[in-house]
Amino acid sequence: MNKSAKIEYEKRIVRDMIQLYCRHNHGTCELCDDCRALADYADKRTDSCPHMTDKTFCSQCKTHCYKPEMREKIRLVMRYSGPKMIFHHPIAALRHLYYSKIKK
């Protein structure tokens, strides 16, 4: 996967996870303002990531490029949505598990 495709894939998965979180916790089909702001922020961080070519996923990165308050918000989303992704995006969830074990 080339760098631009990897970036777009990462952004799509994070946005899907935020959507899943928002739907359950805020009861909206579309992203609420707070979740949309988080998704936009995550997109910008992914676009400017200097490690995108040598890491598998943002969740495995050792560089903390998120502001502390945004890092807490994205962690909350990941803790909630991560386990549920197996039902919503099984291929993406299995790919994440596979690469998580190989790259460690």
Short mmCIF file of N, CA and C in Angstrom, two decimals:
data_model
loop_
_atom_site.label_atom_id
_atom_site.label_comp_id
_atom_site.label_asym_id
_atom_site.label_seq_id
_atom_site.Cartn_x
_atom_site.Cartn_y
_atom_site.Cartn_z
N MET A 1 0.85 -1.17 0.00
CA MET A 1 0.00 0.00 0.00
C MET A 1 0.91 1.24 0.00
N ASN A 2 0.67 2.16 -0.94
CA ASN A 2 1.50 3.36 -0.97
C ASN A 2 1.09 4.33 0.14
N LYS A 3 1.90 5.35 0.36
CA LYS A 3 1.71 6.24 1.50
C LYS A 3 0.36 6.96 1.45
N SER A 4 -0.04 7.48 0.29
CA SER A 4 -1.31 8.22 0.23
C SER A 4 -2.49 7.29 0.45
N ALA A 5 -2.42 6.07 -0.05
CA ALA A 5 -3.50 5.11 0.17
C ALA A 5 -3.56 4.71 1.65
N LYS A 6 -2.40 4.57 2.27
CA LYS A 6 -2.33 4.21 3.69
C LYS A 6 -2.92 5.33 4.55
N ILE A 7 -2.62 6.56 4.20
CA ILE A 7 -3.16 7.70 4.94
C ILE A 7 -4.67 7.74 4.82
N GLU A 8 -5.19 7.57 3.62
CA GLU A 8 -6.64 7.60 3.41
C GLU A 8 -7.32 6.43 4.13
N TYR A 9 -6.70 5.27 4.12
CA TYR A 9 -7.24 4.11 4.82
C TYR A 9 -7.29 4.38 6.32
N GLU A 10 -6.21 4.88 6.87
CA GLU A 10 -6.15 5.19 8.30
C GLU A 10 -7.23 6.21 8.67
N LYS A 11 -7.39 7.24 7.87
CA LYS A 11 -8.39 8.27 8.14
C LYS A 11 -9.80 7.70 8.08
N ARG A 12 -10.05 6.83 7.12
CA ARG A 12 -11.38 6.23 6.97
C ARG A 12 -11.72 5.35 8.18
N ILE A 13 -10.75 4.56 8.63
CA ILE A 13 -10.99 3.69 9.78
C ILE A 13 -11.24 4.52 11.05
N VAL A 14 -10.44 5.54 11.26
CA VAL A 14 -10.62 6.38 12.46
C VAL A 14 -11.97 7.08 12.40
N ARG A 15 -12.35 7.58 11.25
CA ARG A 15 -13.65 8.25 11.10
C ARG A 15 -14.79 7.25 11.35
N ASP A 16 -14.64 6.04 10.85
CA ASP A 16 -15.67 5.00 11.11
C ASP A 16 -15.78 4.71 12.59
N MET A 17 -14.65 4.67 13.29
CA MET A 17 -14.66 4.40 14.72
C MET A 17 -15.33 5.55 15.48
N ILE A 18 -15.05 6.77 15.06
CA ILE A 18 -15.68 7.94 15.69
C ILE A 18 -17.18 7.91 15.43
N GLN A 19 -17.58 7.54 14.21
CA GLN A 19 -19.01 7.45 13.87
C GLN A 19 -19.71 6.42 14.75
N LEU A 20 -19.10 5.29 14.93
CA LEU A 20 -19.65 4.22 15.76
C LEU A 20 -19.82 4.71 17.21
N TYR A 21 -18.80 5.35 17.71
CA TYR A 21 -18.84 5.91 19.07
C TYR A 21 -19.95 6.95 19.20
N CYS A 22 -20.01 7.86 18.25
CA CYS A 22 -20.97 8.96 18.29
C CYS A 22 -22.40 8.43 18.23
N ARG A 23 -22.63 7.47 17.34
CA ARG A 23 -23.97 6.91 17.20
C ARG A 23 -24.46 6.32 18.52
N HIS A 24 -23.59 5.60 19.22
CA HIS A 24 -24.02 4.97 20.46
C HIS A 24 -24.08 5.95 21.63
N ASN A 25 -23.11 6.84 21.73
CA ASN A 25 -23.02 7.72 22.90
C ASN A 25 -23.76 9.03 22.76
N HIS A 26 -24.00 9.46 21.54
CA HIS A 26 -24.68 10.75 21.34
C HIS A 26 -26.00 10.59 20.58
N GLY A 27 -26.31 9.37 20.16
CA GLY A 27 -27.59 9.08 19.53
C GLY A 27 -27.84 9.76 18.20
N THR A 28 -26.79 10.03 17.46
CA THR A 28 -26.96 10.71 16.18
C THR A 28 -26.50 9.82 15.03
N CYS A 29 -27.17 9.93 13.89
CA CYS A 29 -26.74 9.19 12.70
C CYS A 29 -25.55 9.88 12.05
N GLU A 30 -25.56 11.19 12.08
CA GLU A 30 -24.43 11.97 11.59
C GLU A 30 -23.54 12.32 12.77
N LEU A 31 -22.30 12.69 12.50
CA LEU A 31 -21.41 13.09 13.59
C LEU A 31 -21.92 14.36 14.25
N CYS A 32 -21.95 14.37 15.58
CA CYS A 32 -22.28 15.59 16.31
C CYS A 32 -21.11 16.56 16.16
N ASP A 33 -21.29 17.78 16.60
CA ASP A 33 -20.24 18.79 16.44
C ASP A 33 -18.93 18.39 17.11
N ASP A 34 -19.01 17.84 18.33
CA ASP A 34 -17.79 17.44 19.05
C ASP A 34 -17.07 16.30 18.32
N CYS A 35 -17.82 15.32 17.88
CA CYS A 35 -17.20 14.18 17.19
C CYS A 35 -16.68 14.58 15.80
N ARG A 36 -17.38 15.49 15.15
CA ARG A 36 -16.89 15.99 13.85
C ARG A 36 -15.57 16.74 14.05
N ALA A 37 -15.48 17.53 15.12
CA ALA A 37 -14.24 18.26 15.41
C ALA A 37 -13.10 17.27 15.69
N LEU A 38 -13.40 16.20 16.42
CA LEU A 38 -12.38 15.19 16.70
C LEU A 38 -11.94 14.50 15.41
N ALA A 39 -12.89 14.14 14.56
CA ALA A 39 -12.56 13.48 13.29
C ALA A 39 -11.72 14.40 12.39
N ASP A 40 -12.08 15.65 12.32
CA ASP A 40 -11.30 16.61 11.52
C ASP A 40 -9.89 16.76 12.08
N TYR A 41 -9.78 16.83 13.40
CA TYR A 41 -8.49 16.93 14.05
C TYR A 41 -7.64 15.69 13.76
N ALA A 42 -8.26 14.51 13.87
CA ALA A 42 -7.55 13.25 13.59
C ALA A 42 -7.08 13.21 12.14
N ASP A 43 -7.91 13.69 11.22
CA ASP A 43 -7.52 13.75 9.80
C ASP A 43 -6.27 14.62 9.62
N LYS A 44 -6.26 15.78 10.24
CA LYS A 44 -5.11 16.69 10.12
C LYS A 44 -3.85 16.06 10.71
N ARG A 45 -3.99 15.39 11.85
CA ARG A 45 -2.83 14.74 12.47
C ARG A 45 -2.30 13.62 11.57
N THR A 46 -3.19 12.87 10.98
CA THR A 46 -2.78 11.78 10.08
C THR A 46 -2.11 12.33 8.84
N ASP A 47 -2.66 13.41 8.29
CA ASP A 47 -2.06 14.02 7.09
C ASP A 47 -0.64 14.52 7.34
N SER A 48 -0.37 14.97 8.56
CA SER A 48 0.96 15.53 8.84
C SER A 48 1.89 14.56 9.55
N CYS A 49 1.51 13.30 9.63
CA CYS A 49 2.31 12.31 10.36
C CYS A 49 3.64 12.03 9.66
N PRO A 50 4.76 12.20 10.36
CA PRO A 50 6.06 11.91 9.76
C PRO A 50 6.40 10.41 9.77
N HIS A 51 5.60 9.61 10.46
CA HIS A 51 5.90 8.18 10.61
C HIS A 51 5.00 7.27 9.78
N MET A 52 4.18 7.84 8.93
CA MET A 52 3.18 7.03 8.23
C MET A 52 3.80 5.92 7.38
N THR A 53 4.99 6.10 6.88
CA THR A 53 5.59 5.06 6.03
C THR A 53 6.19 3.91 6.82
N ASP A 54 6.48 4.11 8.10
CA ASP A 54 7.14 3.05 8.86
C ASP A 54 6.35 2.54 10.06
N LYS A 55 5.08 2.86 10.13
CA LYS A 55 4.25 2.31 11.21
C LYS A 55 3.03 1.66 10.59
N THR A 56 2.40 0.82 11.37
CA THR A 56 1.23 0.12 10.86
C THR A 56 -0.03 0.94 11.07
N PHE A 57 -0.28 1.37 12.28
CA PHE A 57 -1.48 2.13 12.61
C PHE A 57 -1.13 3.18 13.65
N CYS A 58 -1.92 4.25 13.72
CA CYS A 58 -1.68 5.30 14.71
C CYS A 58 -1.73 4.75 16.13
N SER A 59 -2.54 3.76 16.36
CA SER A 59 -2.66 3.22 17.71
C SER A 59 -1.35 2.60 18.20
N GLN A 60 -0.43 2.31 17.29
CA GLN A 60 0.85 1.72 17.67
C GLN A 60 1.99 2.73 17.69
N CYS A 61 1.70 3.96 17.44
CA CYS A 61 2.74 4.99 17.35
C CYS A 61 3.20 5.42 18.74
N LYS A 62 4.49 5.65 18.87
CA LYS A 62 5.06 6.10 20.14
C LYS A 62 5.13 7.62 20.24
N THR A 63 4.91 8.31 19.13
CA THR A 63 4.91 9.77 19.12
C THR A 63 3.50 10.25 19.46
N HIS A 64 3.40 11.14 20.42
CA HIS A 64 2.10 11.66 20.81
C HIS A 64 1.89 13.01 20.13
N CYS A 65 1.26 12.96 18.96
CA CYS A 65 1.08 14.19 18.18
C CYS A 65 -0.26 14.86 18.47
N TYR A 66 -1.10 14.24 19.27
CA TYR A 66 -2.38 14.84 19.64
C TYR A 66 -2.20 15.73 20.87
N LYS A 67 -2.93 16.83 20.91
CA LYS A 67 -2.97 17.63 22.14
C LYS A 67 -3.53 16.74 23.24
N PRO A 68 -3.12 16.94 24.49
CA PRO A 68 -3.56 16.04 25.57
C PRO A 68 -5.08 15.84 25.64
N GLU A 69 -5.86 16.91 25.52
CA GLU A 69 -7.32 16.74 25.62
C GLU A 69 -7.89 15.97 24.43
N MET A 70 -7.29 16.14 23.26
CA MET A 70 -7.74 15.39 22.08
C MET A 70 -7.28 13.93 22.17
N ARG A 71 -6.11 13.72 22.75
CA ARG A 71 -5.61 12.36 22.93
C ARG A 71 -6.55 11.57 23.85
N GLU A 72 -7.06 12.21 24.89
CA GLU A 72 -8.01 11.54 25.79
C GLU A 72 -9.31 11.22 25.05
N LYS A 73 -9.77 12.14 24.23
CA LYS A 73 -11.01 11.91 23.48
C LYS A 73 -10.85 10.75 22.50
N ILE A 74 -9.73 10.72 21.78
CA ILE A 74 -9.54 9.65 20.80
C ILE A 74 -9.34 8.31 21.50
N ARG A 75 -8.71 8.30 22.65
CA ARG A 75 -8.56 7.05 23.41
C ARG A 75 -9.92 6.51 23.85
N LEU A 76 -10.79 7.40 24.27
CA LEU A 76 -12.13 7.00 24.66
C LEU A 76 -12.87 6.36 23.48
N VAL A 77 -12.75 6.98 22.33
CA VAL A 77 -13.36 6.44 21.11
C VAL A 77 -12.78 5.08 20.78
N MET A 78 -11.46 4.95 20.83
CA MET A 78 -10.80 3.69 20.48
C MET A 78 -11.17 2.57 21.45
N ARG A 79 -11.23 2.89 22.73
CA ARG A 79 -11.61 1.87 23.71
C ARG A 79 -13.03 1.37 23.48
N TYR A 80 -13.91 2.29 23.11
CA TYR A 80 -15.29 1.89 22.85
C TYR A 80 -15.42 1.17 21.51
N SER A 81 -14.90 1.77 20.47
CA SER A 81 -15.13 1.28 19.11
C SER A 81 -14.25 0.11 18.71
N GLY A 82 -13.05 0.03 19.25
CA GLY A 82 -12.11 -1.01 18.85
C GLY A 82 -12.70 -2.41 18.86
N PRO A 83 -13.24 -2.87 19.98
CA PRO A 83 -13.81 -4.21 20.01
C PRO A 83 -15.02 -4.38 19.11
N LYS A 84 -15.76 -3.31 18.88
CA LYS A 84 -16.97 -3.39 18.06
C LYS A 84 -16.67 -3.40 16.56
N MET A 85 -15.45 -3.04 16.19
CA MET A 85 -15.10 -2.99 14.77
C MET A 85 -15.15 -4.37 14.13
N ILE A 86 -14.99 -5.44 14.90
CA ILE A 86 -15.03 -6.79 14.33
C ILE A 86 -16.40 -7.05 13.70
N PHE A 87 -17.44 -6.43 14.23
CA PHE A 87 -18.79 -6.62 13.67
C PHE A 87 -19.12 -5.61 12.57
N HIS A 88 -18.50 -4.44 12.63
CA HIS A 88 -18.80 -3.40 11.65
C HIS A 88 -17.88 -3.44 10.45
N HIS A 89 -16.62 -3.74 10.68
CA HIS A 89 -15.62 -3.83 9.61
C HIS A 89 -14.70 -5.01 9.90
N PRO A 90 -15.19 -6.24 9.70
CA PRO A 90 -14.40 -7.41 10.10
C PRO A 90 -13.04 -7.51 9.41
N ILE A 91 -12.97 -7.18 8.14
CA ILE A 91 -11.69 -7.27 7.42
C ILE A 91 -10.70 -6.28 8.00
N ALA A 92 -11.14 -5.05 8.24
CA ALA A 92 -10.24 -4.03 8.82
C ALA A 92 -9.79 -4.43 10.21
N ALA A 93 -10.70 -4.98 11.01
CA ALA A 93 -10.34 -5.40 12.37
C ALA A 93 -9.33 -6.54 12.34
N LEU A 94 -9.54 -7.50 11.47
CA LEU A 94 -8.59 -8.62 11.37
C LEU A 94 -7.25 -8.16 10.83
N ARG A 95 -7.27 -7.25 9.88
CA ARG A 95 -6.02 -6.70 9.34
C ARG A 95 -5.24 -5.99 10.45
N HIS A 96 -5.95 -5.23 11.27
CA HIS A 96 -5.31 -4.52 12.37
C HIS A 96 -4.68 -5.51 13.36
N LEU A 97 -5.41 -6.54 13.71
CA LEU A 97 -4.86 -7.56 14.62
C LEU A 97 -3.64 -8.25 14.01
N TYR A 98 -3.73 -8.59 12.75
CA TYR A 98 -2.64 -9.27 12.06
C TYR A 98 -1.37 -8.40 12.05
N TYR A 99 -1.50 -7.15 11.61
CA TYR A 99 -0.34 -6.26 11.54
C TYR A 99 0.16 -5.87 12.92
N SER A 100 -0.71 -5.83 13.91
CA SER A 100 -0.29 -5.52 15.28
C SER A 100 0.66 -6.58 15.80
N LYS A 101 0.41 -7.81 15.48
CA LYS A 101 1.26 -8.91 15.94
C LYS A 101 2.54 -9.03 15.14
N ILE A 102 2.50 -8.74 13.86
CA ILE A 102 3.68 -8.87 13.01
C ILE A 102 4.69 -7.75 13.27
N LYS A 103 4.23 -6.54 13.43
CA LYS A 103 5.11 -5.37 13.56
C LYS A 103 5.70 -5.21 14.94
N LYS A 104 5.24 -5.96 15.92
CA LYS A 104 5.78 -5.80 17.28
C LYS A 104 7.11 -6.49 17.42
#
